[in-house]
GROMACS .gro file of C-alpha atoms in nm:
model
  360
    1MET     CA    1   1.986   1.187   1.429
    2ILE     CA    2   1.886   0.949   1.145
    3SER     CA    3   2.122   0.961   0.854
    4LYS     CA    4   1.982   1.028   0.505
    5PRO     CA    5   2.060   0.680   0.365
    6LYS     CA    6   1.885   0.517   0.656
    7LEU     CA    7   1.591   0.757   0.625
    8GLY     CA    8   1.572   0.678   0.256
    9ARG     CA    9   1.528   0.309   0.341
   10LEU     CA   10   1.292   0.375   0.624
   11LEU     CA   11   1.039   0.591   0.449
   12PRO     CA   12   0.959   0.338   0.171
   13ALA     CA   13   0.918   0.071   0.438
   14LEU     CA   14   0.678   0.290   0.634
   15ARG     CA   15   0.481   0.368   0.317
   16GLN     CA   16   0.451  -0.007   0.252
   17ALA     CA   17   0.331  -0.066   0.613
   18VAL     CA   18   0.060   0.198   0.607
   19THR     CA   19  -0.106   0.125   0.273
   20GLY     CA   20  -0.483   0.140   0.263
   21HIS     CA   21  -0.509  -0.238   0.243
   22ARG     CA   22  -0.281  -0.275   0.543
   23LEU     CA   23  -0.471  -0.021   0.758
   24LEU     CA   24  -0.801  -0.186   0.673
   25PHE     CA   25  -0.665  -0.524   0.757
   26ALA     CA   26  -0.530  -0.393   1.094
   27ALA     CA   27  -0.869  -0.241   1.170
   28LYS     CA   28  -1.053  -0.562   1.087
   29THR     CA   29  -0.814  -0.769   1.296
   30ALA     CA   30  -0.860  -0.535   1.590
   31VAL     CA   31  -1.240  -0.555   1.562
   32ALA     CA   32  -1.235  -0.930   1.537
   33ALA     CA   33  -1.000  -0.963   1.841
   34GLY     CA   34  -1.218  -0.733   2.049
   35LEU     CA   35  -1.535  -0.923   1.950
   36ALA     CA   36  -1.371  -1.258   2.030
   37TRP     CA   37  -1.262  -1.125   2.377
   38TYR     CA   38  -1.615  -1.004   2.441
   39LEU     CA   39  -1.767  -1.342   2.346
   40ALA     CA   40  -1.504  -1.554   2.533
   41PRO     CA   41  -1.672  -1.540   2.882
   42PHE     CA   42  -1.993  -1.677   2.736
   43MET     CA   43  -1.828  -2.007   2.631
   44PRO     CA   44  -1.964  -2.309   2.819
   45GLY     CA   45  -1.790  -2.492   3.109
   46THR     CA   46  -1.432  -2.434   3.189
   47ALA     CA   47  -1.370  -2.260   2.858
   48ALA     CA   48  -1.487  -1.932   3.010
   49ALA     CA   49  -1.181  -1.938   3.242
   50TYR     CA   50  -0.944  -1.916   2.941
   51PRO     CA   51  -1.069  -1.610   2.740
   52TYR     CA   52  -0.725  -1.515   2.609
   53TYR     CA   53  -0.720  -1.797   2.361
   54ALA     CA   54  -1.013  -1.648   2.169
   55PRO     CA   55  -0.815  -1.342   2.039
   56LEU     CA   56  -0.528  -1.580   1.964
   57GLY     CA   57  -0.765  -1.772   1.741
   58VAL     CA   58  -0.846  -1.448   1.559
   59LEU     CA   59  -0.475  -1.380   1.499
   60VAL     CA   60  -0.410  -1.717   1.343
   61SER     CA   61  -0.711  -1.689   1.110
   62MET     CA   62  -0.671  -1.327   0.990
   63HIS     CA   63  -0.486  -1.324   0.655
   64PRO     CA   64  -0.496  -1.080   0.361
   65THR     CA   65  -0.731  -1.305   0.162
   66VAL     CA   66  -1.052  -1.480   0.257
   67ALA     CA   67  -0.927  -1.815   0.122
   68ASP     CA   68  -0.606  -1.798   0.333
   69SER     CA   69  -0.815  -1.703   0.645
   70ALA     CA   70  -1.019  -2.028   0.605
   71LYS     CA   71  -0.718  -2.234   0.516
   72HIS     CA   72  -0.485  -2.124   0.802
   73GLY     CA   73  -0.761  -2.121   1.055
   74LEU     CA   74  -0.859  -2.484   0.983
   75GLN     CA   75  -0.495  -2.587   0.970
   76SER     CA   76  -0.433  -2.430   1.310
   77LEU     CA   77  -0.724  -2.616   1.462
   78LEU     CA   78  -0.594  -2.940   1.309
   79GLY     CA   79  -0.254  -2.871   1.465
   80LEU     CA   80  -0.418  -2.813   1.807
   81GLY     CA   81  -0.598  -3.145   1.781
   82LEU     CA   82  -0.283  -3.335   1.690
   83GLY     CA   83  -0.080  -3.164   1.970
   84ILE     CA   84  -0.350  -3.227   2.233
   85ALA     CA   85  -0.381  -3.590   2.132
   86MET     CA   86  -0.010  -3.637   2.173
   87ALA     CA   87   0.002  -3.442   2.502
   88PHE     CA   88  -0.274  -3.678   2.640
   89ALA     CA   89  -0.061  -3.981   2.542
   90VAL     CA   90   0.239  -3.842   2.726
   91THR     CA   91   0.050  -3.734   3.041
   92THR     CA   92  -0.077  -4.088   3.096
   93VAL     CA   93   0.278  -4.200   3.167
   94ALA     CA   94   0.472  -3.886   3.281
   95THR     CA   95   0.443  -3.565   3.479
   96PRO     CA   96   0.564  -3.233   3.346
   97ASN     CA   97   0.940  -3.279   3.390
   98VAL     CA   98   1.245  -3.219   3.180
   99LEU     CA   99   1.209  -3.552   2.994
  100ALA     CA  100   0.840  -3.507   2.929
  101VAL     CA  101   0.874  -3.160   2.795
  102ALA     CA  102   1.162  -3.266   2.566
  103VAL     CA  103   0.964  -3.565   2.438
  104VAL     CA  104   0.652  -3.360   2.376
  105VAL     CA  105   0.832  -3.091   2.188
  106GLY     CA  106   1.048  -3.330   1.989
  107LEU     CA  107   0.756  -3.542   1.884
  108GLY     CA  108   0.553  -3.233   1.805
  109VAL     CA  109   0.822  -3.113   1.572
  110VAL     CA  110   0.847  -3.456   1.402
  111ILE     CA  111   0.472  -3.478   1.356
  112GLY     CA  112   0.462  -3.118   1.230
  113GLY     CA  113   0.695  -3.227   0.953
  114LEU     CA  114   0.425  -3.445   0.792
  115PRO     CA  115   0.342  -3.317   0.434
  116ARG     CA  116   0.044  -3.093   0.372
  117LEU     CA  117  -0.002  -2.981   0.730
  118GLY     CA  118   0.077  -2.624   0.644
  119SER     CA  119   0.012  -2.392   0.946
  120ALA     CA  120  -0.077  -2.695   1.157
  121SER     CA  121   0.293  -2.792   1.184
  122GLU     CA  122   0.360  -2.488   1.399
  123TRP     CA  123   0.074  -2.562   1.635
  124VAL     CA  124   0.141  -2.932   1.704
  125PRO     CA  125   0.435  -2.882   1.947
  126MET     CA  126   0.288  -2.562   2.091
  127ALA     CA  127  -0.048  -2.718   2.176
  128ALA     CA  128   0.117  -3.028   2.323
  129LEU     CA  129   0.345  -2.816   2.540
  130PHE     CA  130   0.059  -2.593   2.663
  131VAL     CA  131  -0.150  -2.899   2.759
  132LEU     CA  132   0.140  -3.070   2.930
  133VAL     CA  133   0.268  -2.768   3.129
  134LEU     CA  134  -0.041  -2.553   3.181
  135GLY     CA  135  -0.323  -2.805   3.181
  136TYR     CA  136  -0.153  -3.111   3.334
  137SER     CA  137  -0.374  -3.103   3.654
  138ASN     CA  138  -0.685  -3.085   3.438
  139ALA     CA  139  -0.582  -3.189   3.086
  140GLN     CA  140  -0.928  -3.272   2.971
  141GLY     CA  141  -1.087  -2.939   3.086
  142PHE     CA  142  -0.790  -2.736   2.963
  143SER     CA  143  -0.792  -2.901   2.625
  144PHE     CA  144  -1.160  -2.853   2.583
  145ALA     CA  145  -1.126  -2.480   2.671
  146TYR     CA  146  -0.825  -2.441   2.450
  147VAL     CA  147  -0.994  -2.587   2.138
  148LEU     CA  148  -1.324  -2.419   2.203
  149GLN     CA  149  -1.185  -2.063   2.254
  150MET     CA  150  -0.940  -2.103   1.959
  151GLY     CA  151  -1.221  -2.236   1.742
  152MET     CA  152  -1.445  -1.948   1.834
  153GLY     CA  153  -1.165  -1.697   1.762
  154VAL     CA  154  -1.095  -1.855   1.421
  155THR     CA  155  -1.468  -1.841   1.336
  156VAL     CA  156  -1.498  -1.474   1.435
  157GLY     CA  157  -1.179  -1.386   1.245
  158PHE     CA  158  -1.299  -1.557   0.929
  159ALA     CA  159  -1.646  -1.401   0.964
  160VAL     CA  160  -1.511  -1.049   1.005
  161ASN     CA  161  -1.269  -1.094   0.709
  162TRP     CA  162  -1.546  -1.233   0.487
  163LEU     CA  163  -1.816  -0.984   0.578
  164ILE     CA  164  -1.628  -0.657   0.611
  165PHE     CA  165  -1.480  -0.544   0.283
  166PRO     CA  166  -1.326  -0.880   0.188
  167PRO     CA  167  -1.000  -0.788   0.010
  168LEU     CA  168  -0.961  -0.808  -0.368
  169HIS     CA  169  -0.606  -0.737  -0.472
  170LEU     CA  170  -0.675  -0.621  -0.826
  171GLU     CA  171  -0.517  -0.278  -0.829
  172ALA     CA  172  -0.159  -0.404  -0.852
  173ILE     CA  173  -0.213  -0.584  -1.178
  174ASP     CA  174  -0.232  -0.287  -1.421
  175PRO     CA  175   0.085  -0.116  -1.286
  176ALA     CA  176   0.274  -0.451  -1.305
  177ILE     CA  177   0.168  -0.518  -1.664
  178ASP     CA  178   0.240  -0.155  -1.758
  179GLY     CA  179   0.589  -0.172  -1.610
  180HIS     CA  180   0.671  -0.494  -1.802
  181GLN     CA  181   0.522  -0.351  -2.121
  182ARG     CA  182   0.753  -0.054  -2.095
  183ALA     CA  183   1.044  -0.286  -2.023
  184LEU     CA  184   0.977  -0.497  -2.336
  185SER     CA  185   0.938  -0.188  -2.554
  186LYS     CA  186   1.259  -0.041  -2.419
  187GLN     CA  187   1.447  -0.360  -2.481
  188LEU     CA  188   1.344  -0.371  -2.847
  189ARG     CA  189   1.431  -0.003  -2.893
  190ASP     CA  190   1.775  -0.045  -2.736
  191MET     CA  191   1.844  -0.341  -2.968
  192ALA     CA  192   1.727  -0.132  -3.271
  193SER     CA  193   1.980   0.135  -3.171
  194ALA     CA  194   2.251  -0.129  -3.141
  195MET     CA  195   2.192  -0.234  -3.504
  196THR     CA  196   2.282   0.114  -3.629
  197GLU     CA  197   2.601   0.157  -3.413
  198SER     CA  198   2.945   0.052  -3.500
  199TRP     CA  199   3.004  -0.306  -3.369
  200PRO     CA  200   3.055  -0.385  -3.099
  201PRO     CA  201   2.794  -0.122  -2.987
  202ASN     CA  202   2.876   0.147  -2.741
  203HIS     CA  203   2.561   0.064  -2.540
  204GLU     CA  204   2.543  -0.299  -2.450
  205GLU     CA  205   2.340  -0.315  -2.125
  206TRP     CA  206   2.047  -0.448  -2.318
  207ALA     CA  207   2.240  -0.778  -2.378
  208SER     CA  208   2.232  -0.856  -2.000
  209ARG     CA  209   1.880  -0.743  -1.938
  210SER     CA  210   1.715  -1.086  -1.949
  211GLY     CA  211   1.725  -1.102  -1.569
  212GLU     CA  212   1.546  -0.770  -1.542
  213LEU     CA  213   1.277  -0.881  -1.794
  214SER     CA  214   1.229  -1.205  -1.595
  215ARG     CA  215   1.183  -0.992  -1.269
  216THR     CA  216   0.920  -0.762  -1.423
  217ALA     CA  217   0.737  -1.063  -1.571
  218ALA     CA  218   0.753  -1.225  -1.227
  219ALA     CA  219   0.592  -0.915  -1.076
  220VAL     CA  220   0.301  -0.955  -1.318
  221ARG     CA  221   0.263  -1.322  -1.226
  222ALA     CA  222   0.276  -1.236  -0.856
  223ALA     CA  223   0.012  -0.965  -0.891
  224VAL     CA  224  -0.223  -1.187  -1.093
  225HIS     CA  225  -0.168  -1.478  -0.854
  226ALA     CA  226  -0.252  -1.254  -0.555
  227ALA     CA  227  -0.565  -1.129  -0.723
  228LYS     CA  228  -0.673  -1.486  -0.813
  229LEU     CA  229  -0.615  -1.603  -0.461
  230SER     CA  230  -0.806  -1.307  -0.310
  231ALA     CA  231  -1.105  -1.383  -0.535
  232LYS     CA  232  -1.154  -1.736  -0.389
  233ALA     CA  233  -1.452  -1.761  -0.153
  234ASN     CA  234  -1.481  -1.379  -0.182
  235PRO     CA  235  -1.841  -1.243  -0.224
  236ARG     CA  236  -1.714  -0.938  -0.397
  237SER     CA  237  -1.544  -1.136  -0.674
  238ARG     CA  238  -1.870  -1.220  -0.850
  239ARG     CA  239  -1.899  -0.864  -0.976
  240ARG     CA  240  -1.539  -0.858  -1.093
  241ALA     CA  241  -1.494  -1.212  -1.240
  242ARG     CA  242  -1.471  -1.066  -1.589
  243ARG     CA  243  -1.189  -0.836  -1.481
  244LEU     CA  244  -0.984  -1.124  -1.337
  245THR     CA  245  -1.043  -1.331  -1.652
  246GLY     CA  246  -0.899  -1.050  -1.860
  247ASP     CA  247  -0.605  -1.014  -1.623
  248LEU     CA  248  -0.526  -1.385  -1.658
  249ALA     CA  249  -0.534  -1.349  -2.035
  250GLY     CA  250  -0.305  -1.046  -2.010
  251LEU     CA  251  -0.059  -1.246  -1.802
  252ARG     CA  252  -0.049  -1.515  -2.077
  253VAL     CA  253   0.020  -1.244  -2.338
  254VAL     CA  254   0.297  -1.096  -2.125
  255GLU     CA  255   0.465  -1.432  -2.080
  256ARG     CA  256   0.458  -1.501  -2.464
  257LEU     CA  257   0.593  -1.154  -2.542
  258THR     CA  258   0.866  -1.198  -2.293
  259PHE     CA  259   0.973  -1.535  -2.440
  260HIS     CA  260   1.007  -1.389  -2.796
  261VAL     CA  261   1.189  -1.073  -2.679
  262GLN     CA  262   1.436  -1.274  -2.478
  263ASP     CA  263   1.492  -1.506  -2.781
  264ILE     CA  264   1.572  -1.196  -3.001
  265THR     CA  265   1.803  -1.066  -2.724
  266ASP     CA  266   1.993  -1.394  -2.715
  267ILE     CA  267   2.035  -1.409  -3.087
  268LEU     CA  268   2.151  -1.053  -3.136
  269ALA     CA  269   2.393  -1.079  -2.844
  270SER     CA  270   2.539  -1.385  -3.006
  271VAL     CA  271   2.566  -1.207  -3.343
  272ILE     CA  272   2.767  -0.922  -3.190
  273TRP     CA  273   2.986  -1.085  -2.930
  274GLU     CA  274   3.018  -1.457  -3.024
  275GLU     CA  275   3.246  -1.477  -3.321
  276ASN     CA  276   3.238  -1.856  -3.370
  277ALA     CA  277   2.873  -1.914  -3.292
  278GLY     CA  278   2.767  -1.913  -3.657
  279THR     CA  279   2.528  -1.624  -3.602
  280VAL     CA  280   2.578  -1.349  -3.855
  281ILE     CA  281   2.367  -1.062  -3.980
  282PRO     CA  282   2.446  -1.008  -4.354
  283GLU     CA  283   2.551  -0.670  -4.483
  284GLY     CA  284   2.252  -0.455  -4.580
  285VAL     CA  285   2.017  -0.623  -4.329
  286PRO     CA  286   2.086  -0.417  -4.009
  287PRO     CA  287   1.899  -0.095  -4.124
  288ASN     CA  288   1.583  -0.300  -4.195
  289LEU     CA  289   1.626  -0.495  -3.882
  290ALA     CA  290   1.661  -0.172  -3.677
  291GLU     CA  291   1.341  -0.029  -3.831
  292ALA     CA  292   1.152  -0.351  -3.762
  293LEU     CA  293   1.263  -0.367  -3.399
  294GLU     CA  294   1.172   0.004  -3.358
  295ASP     CA  295   0.827  -0.037  -3.500
  296VAL     CA  296   0.747  -0.353  -3.311
  297ALA     CA  297   0.861  -0.170  -2.986
  298GLU     CA  298   0.616   0.114  -3.068
  299MET     CA  299   0.336  -0.144  -3.127
  300ILE     CA  300   0.399  -0.296  -2.785
  301ARG     CA  301   0.398   0.048  -2.625
  302GLN     CA  302   0.064   0.134  -2.785
  303TRP     CA  303  -0.096  -0.206  -2.680
  304ARG     CA  304  -0.360  -0.176  -2.413
  305HIS     CA  305  -0.333   0.199  -2.352
  306GLY     CA  306  -0.282   0.376  -2.689
  307ASP     CA  307  -0.554   0.536  -2.885
  308ALA     CA  308  -0.737   0.280  -3.101
  309GLU     CA  309  -0.634   0.454  -3.424
  310ASP     CA  310  -0.274   0.505  -3.308
  311PHE     CA  311  -0.253   0.137  -3.208
  312LYS     CA  312  -0.390   0.030  -3.549
  313ASN     CA  313  -0.134   0.242  -3.726
  314ALA     CA  314   0.149   0.113  -3.514
  315LEU     CA  315   0.037  -0.244  -3.573
  316ASP     CA  316   0.021  -0.189  -3.953
  317GLN     CA  317   0.364  -0.018  -3.953
  318ALA     CA  318   0.513  -0.304  -3.755
  319ARG     CA  319   0.370  -0.555  -4.005
  320ASP     CA  320   0.513  -0.354  -4.304
  321SER     CA  321   0.853  -0.322  -4.147
  322VAL     CA  322   0.883  -0.693  -4.063
  323ALA     CA  323   0.761  -0.783  -4.412
  324ALA     CA  324   1.036  -0.555  -4.553
  325LEU     CA  325   1.289  -0.723  -4.324
  326SER     CA  326   1.186  -1.062  -4.446
  327GLU     CA  327   1.225  -0.956  -4.813
  328THR     CA  328   1.572  -0.818  -4.736
  329VAL     CA  329   1.666  -1.147  -4.569
  330THR     CA  330   1.534  -1.348  -4.864
  331GLU     CA  331   1.748  -1.136  -5.105
  332ALA     CA  332   2.050  -1.192  -4.887
  333ALA     CA  333   1.984  -1.567  -4.886
  334ALA     CA  334   1.966  -1.556  -5.266
  335GLY     CA  335   2.316  -1.410  -5.261
  336GLN     CA  336   2.439  -1.711  -5.052
  337ALA     CA  337   2.477  -1.494  -4.737
  338PRO     CA  338   2.417  -1.670  -4.401
  339VAL     CA  339   2.075  -1.557  -4.287
  340ASN     CA  340   1.981  -1.801  -4.002
  341ALA     CA  341   2.013  -1.537  -3.729
  342ALA     CA  342   1.829  -1.267  -3.918
  343ALA     CA  343   1.551  -1.505  -4.028
  344SER     CA  344   1.511  -1.623  -3.668
  345VAL     CA  345   1.476  -1.265  -3.547
  346ALA     CA  346   1.223  -1.189  -3.827
  347MET     CA  347   1.021  -1.488  -3.723
  348SER     CA  348   1.018  -1.380  -3.350
  349LEU     CA  349   0.909  -1.031  -3.458
  350ARG     CA  350   0.619  -1.183  -3.659
  351ARG     CA  351   0.520  -1.384  -3.355
  352LEU     CA  352   0.527  -1.070  -3.140
  353ILE     CA  353   0.291  -0.901  -3.386
  354THR     CA  354   0.060  -1.207  -3.381
  355VAL     CA  355   0.054  -1.217  -3.000
  356VAL     CA  356  -0.039  -0.852  -2.968
  357SER     CA  357  -0.288  -0.843  -3.251
  358ASP     CA  358  -0.466  -1.151  -3.116
  359ALA     CA  359  -0.486  -0.990  -2.772
  360ALA     CA  360  -0.606  -0.657  -2.893
   0.00000   0.00000   0.00000
């Protein structure tokens, strides 16, 4: 009987394995492999005697994006060529014995380490070993069959991937940006709460949340990168080029927002817990600072998904609150209070407003 903790880990893994994209990809791979196997006996000469290499060519060329299919397929054929050439050189002076196998595999691994070979590096020693061991008695015919069937399989795999619903990974971008948007807003709200608590605050998890913000920002970058890669050489991308351009712009906005929120986090953490850092918030400033942080957090929450009127009101409120904070900081400076930390936070809040207003 499967325990609940193990079942809890298993179910998410199964859900990830049976997504719509994955099932479609599996169906396309199966169709391509079957088609390659059907075509394999029609290859000329001795190639028809080695039909099993055709589905293998499909497997090496089928990848979640069209661009990767072309890239890995061509790299695999390059690796085959290098491995076959090396095997020919060895078979001219040796038979398939212990030494010859060791030499072929060792040289293949060394050659596979050359820069920019990509997937080809895995195929150099494998192709050389196959030619030496399986095709030694007819190295030329075996090599011809090997390359031809693999090449046909790679071509079939790429064609199926390109023609049948070529994947565009755009649906993961909005959830990633939404998640990061919520994380940024929550971070500002938590810091606003800290400004009104007795110091040190009772709730301090926000001070160590930079790593979490970096992870959610990385998720946005990964989603946009996957979408950008899937659009390369993809016939469906022409209709959605504008969407991808907007997503790339959204990524730049997210990265800029993250930088300024992390800067505010570092400053306020230093104010609260680093006594000798020279970062101090003057008396009378924290209430205005808390209000400004809260209003900027609401502005970020409304960005992209809020009602247009609600977003405009949130933006105006954030501007007014930050302006009031700046006035309070100026008054504190006139009274000879140290205001570097507060002024720096106010500047970062103004930049957050600018980034969001420019993106809206």
